[in-house]
XYZ file of C-alpha atoms in Angstrom:
535
model
C 152.753 51.354 135.247
C 151.488 54.266 137.204
C 148.201 55.778 136.271
C 148.096 59.361 135.225
C 145.711 61.592 137.003
C 143.200 63.021 134.532
C 142.040 66.461 135.524
C 138.544 67.314 134.363
C 138.755 70.598 132.543
C 135.888 73.045 132.504
C 134.150 73.130 129.134
C 135.504 75.930 127.005
C 133.372 79.088 126.705
C 132.033 80.213 123.329
C 132.139 83.751 124.653
C 135.896 83.551 125.324
C 136.619 81.977 121.924
C 134.577 84.536 119.978
C 135.317 87.627 122.072
C 137.805 89.120 119.663
C 135.394 88.470 116.749
C 132.601 90.324 118.538
C 134.968 93.230 119.189
C 136.115 93.210 115.560
C 132.489 93.410 114.365
C 130.921 95.735 116.901
C 133.583 98.432 117.089
C 133.697 99.366 113.374
C 129.921 98.953 113.051
C 129.336 101.256 116.004
C 131.747 103.855 114.643
C 130.068 103.788 111.248
C 126.639 104.059 112.864
C 127.707 107.112 114.838
C 129.149 108.787 111.754
C 126.131 108.028 109.579
C 123.622 109.140 112.190
C 125.442 112.434 112.631
C 125.708 112.914 108.878
C 122.063 112.031 108.213
C 120.832 114.334 110.958
C 122.923 117.202 109.649
C 121.753 116.676 106.070
C 118.076 116.349 107.007
C 118.212 119.461 109.174
C 119.969 121.461 106.452
C 117.495 120.268 103.801
C 114.561 121.331 105.938
C 116.068 124.744 106.683
C 116.850 125.422 103.025
C 113.474 124.309 101.723
C 111.452 125.901 104.508
C 113.265 129.244 104.259
C 112.683 129.427 100.509
C 109.017 128.592 101.000
C 108.641 131.092 103.848
C 110.135 133.888 101.743
C 107.786 133.047 98.891
C 104.861 133.104 101.324
C 106.010 136.467 102.705
C 105.989 137.850 99.168
C 102.480 136.460 98.740
C 101.374 138.308 101.889
C 102.696 141.598 100.510
C 101.124 140.778 97.156
C 97.716 140.421 98.857
C 98.079 143.845 100.436
C 99.392 145.322 97.170
C 96.342 143.990 95.343
C 94.037 145.616 97.884
C 95.978 148.879 97.747
C 95.843 148.970 93.946
C 92.084 148.426 94.032
C 91.679 151.257 96.560
C 93.785 153.661 94.523
C 91.701 152.895 91.443
C 88.546 153.504 93.473
C 89.956 156.810 94.804
C 90.001 158.186 91.248
C 86.235 157.704 90.920
C 84.402 160.775 89.569
C 81.669 160.056 92.102
C 84.141 160.822 94.911
C 85.276 164.003 93.162
C 81.626 165.137 92.837
C 80.920 164.174 96.461
C 78.171 161.849 95.201
C 78.542 159.521 98.152
C 75.576 157.320 97.360
C 76.971 156.476 93.930
C 80.447 156.104 95.412
C 78.988 153.751 98.059
C 77.514 151.514 95.357
C 80.804 151.490 93.474
C 82.782 150.683 96.656
C 80.407 147.899 97.591
C 80.802 146.271 94.200
C 84.587 146.498 94.470
C 84.571 144.940 97.953
C 82.528 141.982 96.722
C 84.701 141.382 93.655
C 87.991 141.652 95.573
C 86.896 139.528 98.566
C 87.138 142.451 100.978
C 84.989 142.512 104.093
C 84.086 146.180 103.614
C 85.353 149.559 102.417
C 85.232 152.644 104.646
C 85.715 156.300 103.702
C 86.816 158.524 106.629
C 87.150 162.279 106.750
C 90.043 164.144 108.370
C 88.415 163.934 111.813
C 87.961 160.173 111.690
C 84.240 160.335 110.968
C 83.093 157.556 108.664
C 81.365 158.923 105.558
C 80.479 155.533 104.068
C 80.838 151.959 105.292
C 79.845 149.209 102.886
C 79.200 146.885 105.817
C 76.344 149.220 106.868
C 73.414 150.100 104.579
C 73.766 153.514 102.981
C 72.040 156.186 105.012
C 72.129 154.205 108.266
C 73.828 155.619 111.334
C 77.614 155.322 111.285
C 79.979 154.944 114.261
C 81.196 158.136 115.997
C 84.459 159.721 114.804
C 87.700 158.164 115.982
C 91.241 159.332 115.267
C 92.948 155.960 115.148
C 96.645 155.321 114.704
C 96.157 154.269 111.094
C 94.446 157.560 110.115
C 97.113 159.567 111.939
C 99.834 157.653 110.074
C 98.108 158.246 106.733
C 97.728 161.999 107.415
C 101.249 162.425 108.752
C 103.036 160.494 106.019
C 100.542 160.865 103.156
C 101.224 157.161 102.501
C 99.559 153.776 102.648
C 99.159 152.159 106.057
C 98.745 148.454 106.796
C 97.292 147.607 110.177
C 97.913 144.672 112.481
C 95.192 142.133 113.212
C 92.234 143.550 115.150
C 88.586 142.802 115.831
C 86.332 145.076 113.778
C 83.989 147.264 115.798
C 81.142 146.722 113.335
C 81.863 143.238 111.945
C 83.148 141.793 115.262
C 85.592 139.638 113.278
C 89.360 139.282 113.098
C 90.458 141.572 110.271
C 93.337 143.659 108.953
C 93.051 146.900 107.012
C 94.786 148.714 104.177
C 94.359 152.507 104.198
C 95.344 155.048 101.564
C 95.151 158.866 101.834
C 92.315 160.605 99.928
C 91.295 164.226 99.515
C 87.607 163.756 99.743
C 86.398 167.394 99.346
C 86.837 169.292 96.072
C 88.955 172.376 96.552
C 90.270 171.281 99.962
C 93.515 169.403 99.301
C 94.624 170.203 102.830
C 91.970 167.879 104.261
C 93.273 164.334 104.126
C 90.977 161.468 104.922
C 91.462 157.744 104.437
C 89.960 155.121 102.175
C 90.145 151.844 104.052
C 89.597 148.235 102.973
C 89.331 145.528 105.598
C 90.598 142.062 104.765
C 89.289 139.037 106.702
C 91.749 136.465 108.020
C 90.124 133.871 105.770
C 91.940 135.488 102.866
C 95.305 134.669 104.445
C 94.122 131.198 105.473
C 93.267 130.605 101.824
C 96.767 131.753 100.883
C 98.288 129.063 103.127
C 95.778 126.466 101.966
C 96.976 126.942 98.387
C 100.511 125.912 99.321
C 101.667 122.309 98.886
C 103.517 121.966 102.165
C 105.198 118.659 102.960
C 103.416 116.582 105.548
C 103.847 117.732 109.153
C 104.983 121.273 108.208
C 103.235 123.969 110.245
C 103.074 127.408 108.598
C 101.937 130.580 110.368
C 101.482 134.246 109.435
C 102.005 136.766 112.266
C 101.318 140.483 112.270
C 103.840 143.049 113.544
C 102.628 142.580 117.115
C 103.042 138.805 117.022
C 99.374 137.845 116.702
C 98.541 134.741 114.682
C 96.743 135.851 111.507
C 96.622 132.480 109.736
C 97.870 128.957 110.355
C 98.036 125.861 108.179
C 96.801 123.676 111.074
C 94.209 124.342 113.812
C 93.397 127.737 112.303
C 90.273 128.519 114.306
C 91.987 127.576 117.544
C 94.952 129.924 117.287
C 93.925 132.938 115.138
C 94.169 136.100 117.229
C 96.437 134.506 119.848
C 99.857 135.935 120.598
C 102.915 133.965 119.591
C 105.346 132.826 122.271
C 107.372 135.651 123.900
C 110.591 134.179 122.501
C 109.226 134.431 118.954
C 107.915 137.974 119.486
C 111.285 139.111 120.864
C 113.068 137.752 117.806
C 110.522 139.432 115.516
C 111.109 142.805 117.154
C 114.847 142.325 116.761
C 114.367 141.768 113.024
C 115.578 138.165 113.230
C 115.397 136.005 110.133
C 116.633 132.441 110.201
C 116.162 129.172 112.055
C 115.322 128.615 115.724
C 114.330 125.742 117.951
C 111.183 126.667 119.819
C 107.738 125.255 120.620
C 104.281 125.646 119.137
C 101.511 127.336 121.089
C 100.376 123.905 122.278
C 103.862 123.065 123.547
C 105.268 120.833 120.791
C 109.025 121.294 120.211
C 109.717 122.352 116.620
C 112.544 123.438 114.364
C 111.309 126.634 112.680
C 112.393 129.296 110.196
C 111.223 132.927 110.272
C 111.241 135.659 107.634
C 109.584 139.060 107.244
C 107.443 140.493 104.477
C 109.188 143.572 103.125
C 106.220 145.967 102.871
C 103.799 144.885 105.593
C 106.570 143.718 107.993
C 104.402 140.760 108.871
C 106.233 137.532 109.676
C 105.933 134.108 108.085
C 107.136 131.126 110.094
C 107.374 127.471 109.057
C 108.180 124.694 111.497
C 108.381 120.921 111.692
C 108.004 118.965 114.950
C 111.326 117.721 116.265
C 109.815 114.289 116.836
C 108.843 114.080 113.164
C 112.329 115.125 112.091
C 113.817 112.456 114.339
C 111.321 109.863 113.098
C 112.455 110.476 109.525
C 116.023 109.952 110.617
C 115.123 106.726 112.387
C 113.782 105.321 109.148
C 117.241 105.755 107.709
C 118.583 103.282 110.240
C 117.874 100.596 107.665
C 120.968 101.795 105.833
C 122.951 101.380 109.014
C 121.582 97.879 109.530
C 122.646 96.873 106.022
C 126.109 98.298 106.581
C 126.407 96.443 109.868
C 125.244 93.212 108.217
C 127.980 93.607 105.614
C 130.581 93.988 108.322
C 129.210 90.964 110.149
C 129.401 88.867 106.979
C 133.072 89.802 106.540
C 133.755 88.972 110.169
C 132.078 85.572 109.842
C 134.683 84.588 107.276
C 137.313 85.211 109.928
C 135.278 83.196 112.417
C 135.214 80.137 110.174
C 138.332 78.614 111.683
C 137.023 79.160 115.178
C 133.605 77.705 114.390
C 135.209 74.360 113.444
C 136.240 73.883 117.081
C 132.708 74.102 118.327
C 130.964 72.328 115.444
C 130.444 69.126 117.419
C 128.713 70.873 120.299
C 126.581 72.993 117.968
C 125.824 69.999 115.724
C 124.466 68.134 118.707
C 121.895 70.888 119.092
C 120.465 70.238 115.615
C 118.312 67.298 116.682
C 116.537 69.107 119.544
C 116.187 72.173 117.352
C 114.477 70.103 114.646
C 112.214 68.596 117.276
C 111.356 72.118 118.370
C 110.535 73.021 114.773
C 108.168 70.030 114.540
C 106.469 71.103 117.745
C 107.707 68.077 119.704
C 108.876 68.059 123.306
C 112.601 68.618 123.876
C 114.444 66.764 126.659
C 117.347 68.267 128.589
C 120.799 66.879 127.763
C 124.511 67.658 128.154
C 126.509 68.600 125.040
C 130.026 68.961 126.468
C 130.050 72.764 126.192
C 128.735 75.135 128.821
C 127.084 77.496 126.351
C 125.682 74.531 124.390
C 124.201 73.191 127.627
C 122.611 76.601 128.218
C 121.205 76.563 124.681
C 119.816 73.084 125.337
C 118.007 74.408 128.389
C 116.798 77.334 126.278
C 115.463 74.901 123.657
C 113.468 73.154 126.345
C 111.992 76.501 127.357
C 111.479 77.470 123.717
C 109.500 74.280 123.092
C 107.161 75.328 125.861
C 106.884 78.863 124.463
C 106.377 77.556 120.918
C 102.829 76.508 121.716
C 102.131 79.965 123.087
C 103.744 81.622 120.049
C 101.682 79.473 117.687
C 98.554 80.595 119.454
C 99.620 84.232 119.061
C 100.405 83.647 115.386
C 96.911 82.321 114.699
C 94.832 84.712 116.792
C 93.979 88.388 116.556
C 95.943 90.268 119.268
C 93.119 92.739 119.993
C 90.054 90.496 120.235
C 91.590 87.083 120.890
C 89.571 85.601 118.029
C 91.120 83.560 115.253
C 92.961 85.668 112.695
C 92.591 85.493 108.913
C 95.307 82.857 108.482
C 93.721 80.457 110.963
C 90.261 81.188 109.553
C 91.313 80.318 105.983
C 93.084 77.134 107.078
C 90.144 75.988 109.207
C 87.571 76.790 106.529
C 89.435 74.907 103.784
C 89.768 71.869 106.043
C 86.094 71.950 107.020
C 84.960 72.351 103.412
C 86.903 69.214 102.502
C 85.596 67.280 105.527
C 81.983 68.317 104.927
C 82.253 67.454 101.247
C 83.272 63.892 102.255
C 80.989 63.445 105.256
C 77.893 65.167 103.899
C 77.578 67.361 106.974
C 76.211 70.900 106.386
C 78.493 73.897 106.789
C 77.525 77.553 107.218
C 79.718 80.628 106.892
C 78.641 83.961 108.397
C 80.310 87.192 107.264
C 79.771 90.098 109.675
C 80.416 93.805 109.280
C 79.746 96.225 112.161
C 77.481 99.142 111.325
C 78.573 102.692 112.172
C 82.014 101.515 113.316
C 83.929 104.102 111.269
C 81.671 106.894 112.541
C 82.162 105.773 116.166
C 85.903 105.388 115.637
C 86.205 108.882 114.114
C 83.921 110.505 116.713
C 85.078 108.877 119.961
C 88.640 107.883 119.038
C 90.558 104.701 118.298
C 90.542 103.613 121.929
C 86.737 103.541 121.934
C 86.803 101.738 118.581
C 89.108 99.054 120.021
C 86.794 98.584 123.015
C 83.861 98.247 120.630
C 85.682 95.519 118.673
C 86.635 93.584 121.810
C 83.064 93.877 123.081
C 81.654 92.545 119.821
C 84.173 89.680 119.871
C 83.168 88.759 123.427
C 79.511 88.615 122.427
C 80.361 86.350 119.495
C 82.194 83.909 121.773
C 79.306 83.904 124.264
C 76.681 83.116 121.616
C 78.597 80.408 119.729
C 79.321 76.757 120.449
C 82.817 75.536 121.231
C 82.818 73.682 117.933
C 82.206 76.932 115.990
C 85.025 79.234 114.948
C 84.827 83.033 115.181
C 87.515 85.107 113.474
C 88.367 88.730 112.968
C 89.353 89.246 109.331
C 90.441 92.858 109.718
C 89.006 96.225 110.725
C 85.370 95.702 111.742
C 84.873 92.543 109.656
C 84.299 89.199 111.381
C 83.473 85.707 110.197
C 81.887 82.691 111.879
C 82.115 79.056 110.717
C 79.206 76.877 111.886
C 80.030 73.174 111.449
C 77.104 70.745 111.164
C 74.571 73.572 111.268
C 71.635 73.319 108.846
C 69.618 76.212 107.424
C 67.133 76.405 110.297
C 69.818 76.308 112.972
C 71.881 78.830 111.035
C 68.919 81.234 110.857
C 68.513 80.916 114.632
C 72.172 81.705 115.221
C 72.020 84.697 112.856
C 68.965 86.082 114.645
C 70.653 85.680 118.039
C 73.820 87.379 116.830
C 71.961 90.307 115.212
C 70.002 90.852 118.433
C 73.029 90.566 120.709
C 75.345 92.710 118.598
C 72.694 95.419 118.276
C 72.716 95.964 122.053
C 74.443 99.135 123.234
C 78.087 99.088 124.362
C 78.915 101.143 127.456
C 82.258 102.706 126.599
C 83.843 105.661 128.427
C 80.494 106.907 129.643
C 78.766 106.604 126.263
C 76.167 104.169 125.005
C 77.443 103.225 121.573
C 75.368 101.087 119.234
C 76.964 99.264 116.332
C 74.793 96.452 115.043
C 76.000 93.981 112.474
C 75.086 93.150 108.910
C 75.434 89.368 108.528
C 75.799 87.570 105.224
C 75.273 83.795 105.082
C 76.685 81.189 102.696
C 76.013 77.460 103.137
C 77.554 74.256 101.907
C 74.616 71.916 101.414
C 74.928 68.323 102.704
C 75.025 65.314 100.383
C 71.668 64.181 99.096
C 70.573 67.741 98.358
C 71.116 69.907 95.353
C 74.736 70.958 95.728
C 75.208 74.517 94.527
C 78.519 75.436 92.940
C 81.033 76.675 93.752
C 81.976 74.771 96.860
C 85.565 75.966 97.390
C 86.482 77.893 100.528
C 87.346 80.990 98.480
C 84.008 81.028 96.701
C 82.155 80.333 99.936
C 83.777 83.450 101.444
C 82.884 85.473 98.345
C 79.249 84.328 98.554
C 79.039 85.239 102.240
C 80.661 88.611 101.550
C 78.148 89.346 98.775
C 75.299 88.277 101.048
C 76.614 90.590 103.750
C 76.560 93.577 101.407
C 73.010 92.717 100.325
C 72.005 92.459 103.967
C 73.663 95.804 104.730
C 71.726 97.413 101.857
C 68.460 95.898 103.135
C 69.129 97.226 106.631
C 69.855 100.686 105.294
C 66.619 100.690 103.269
C 64.663 99.478 106.298
C 66.208 102.156 108.501
C 65.456 104.814 105.892
C 61.845 103.630 105.586
C 61.389 103.814 109.352
C 62.686 107.371 109.408
C 60.242 108.625 106.712
C 57.083 110.502 107.810
C 53.802 108.579 107.612
C 52.532 110.730 104.720
C 55.450 109.713 102.526
C 55.218 105.941 103.185
């Protein structure tokens, strides 16, 4: 009987068997993702435009309301009998009181030539500036109407201000002579107007005068007041544009912004949101897309059930090495009769090697390299149990860096991170290999001293306080952040054992001791700073 030649076939590919399933899952999921992303972006953009435009129009009305309030106060003052009698000293006192009550910088009365007759910013009777026929006075005389200025720097106050001017006939019997009663309004008044608004986070609101100067801003006010807006924004203002634009802030950040004009003053209110923030909000909505994709994948897996039966044997053979990997054991290379399964087997061998590295990362703080809270708690509970049985002493140190928040806020998070890594390095250098140092979070550290009695613990604490109090050289600065160290001990057998002795209570005792130590250090520092006569 002739033998049949058996041809060795190449192991079937999982990729080829599941290709149509992948296509069936990915294509509809991708289409849905595209549709949802486009829809979400459109909705978020429209919601911002609608809300921001309504807010901007309300703010523009508030700007006009501020000027209307000032104008009403000036018109009431213009009816003063003291002005009609030309009793300027009495009128000066009345104007000064009005300026203080209405939060005006000053009130100025000008005659028809532009000569100031009173200026509440200058003591009555003192020399006043020379006459000046400004544009505002000319407008008031020509139109016999109220004039609102743009932002300017006051000649007397040397501050950024705006003015409201109304026409007055300041001499009895001379109605042909028209002067102006002016009130100057500091920019702080408009900054306060913006500060009163409850803008959503990341919104940037600005008030611009007719010339495009920044009068007030909800962020970085002092930095930008008095600066011109971007030419693109000014051009749109001059064209009377109201609506939404994509532009940049003065510091170059791309934003989506709305613009509207105040009806009376013709000042502009703009509200923008950084494009990156708008996109970040949309990215958070990707969770919805993930859930939708997962649903599609689950439906597709039902279809894949029949196919998965064909490769169950090869996949089942991978269970044993996978379990060994889970137990942290070594995984040996093997052949499973399927090319992809063989590749997974090789990957499991590599994964076993990486598992040790991953476990280290899971139990150590990524910034300082010290043990993290999870490893600290596990180690402490084990040592408490061992010391309770063996009678060996155990000490727990709880450390908190002084002035860390101040350094972090003053010099930035990068400097704060360098300070933490520096402190961690000093801990490792001062401790034994048998001790455990951990970062519990923020600027809080803990040290477990195994087999260390009270005297040895005191020595370690003194060394750590001295070493941690040394200056750190970070980015050209000498930064000092000492440590307040609280100590809790588990007494050995044969001595009076103080309760409680659990790991949790030991941490609580050390934490309380740390806060007492911090208070003592603060009192000592305060006492050192007092003059000798007060000691």
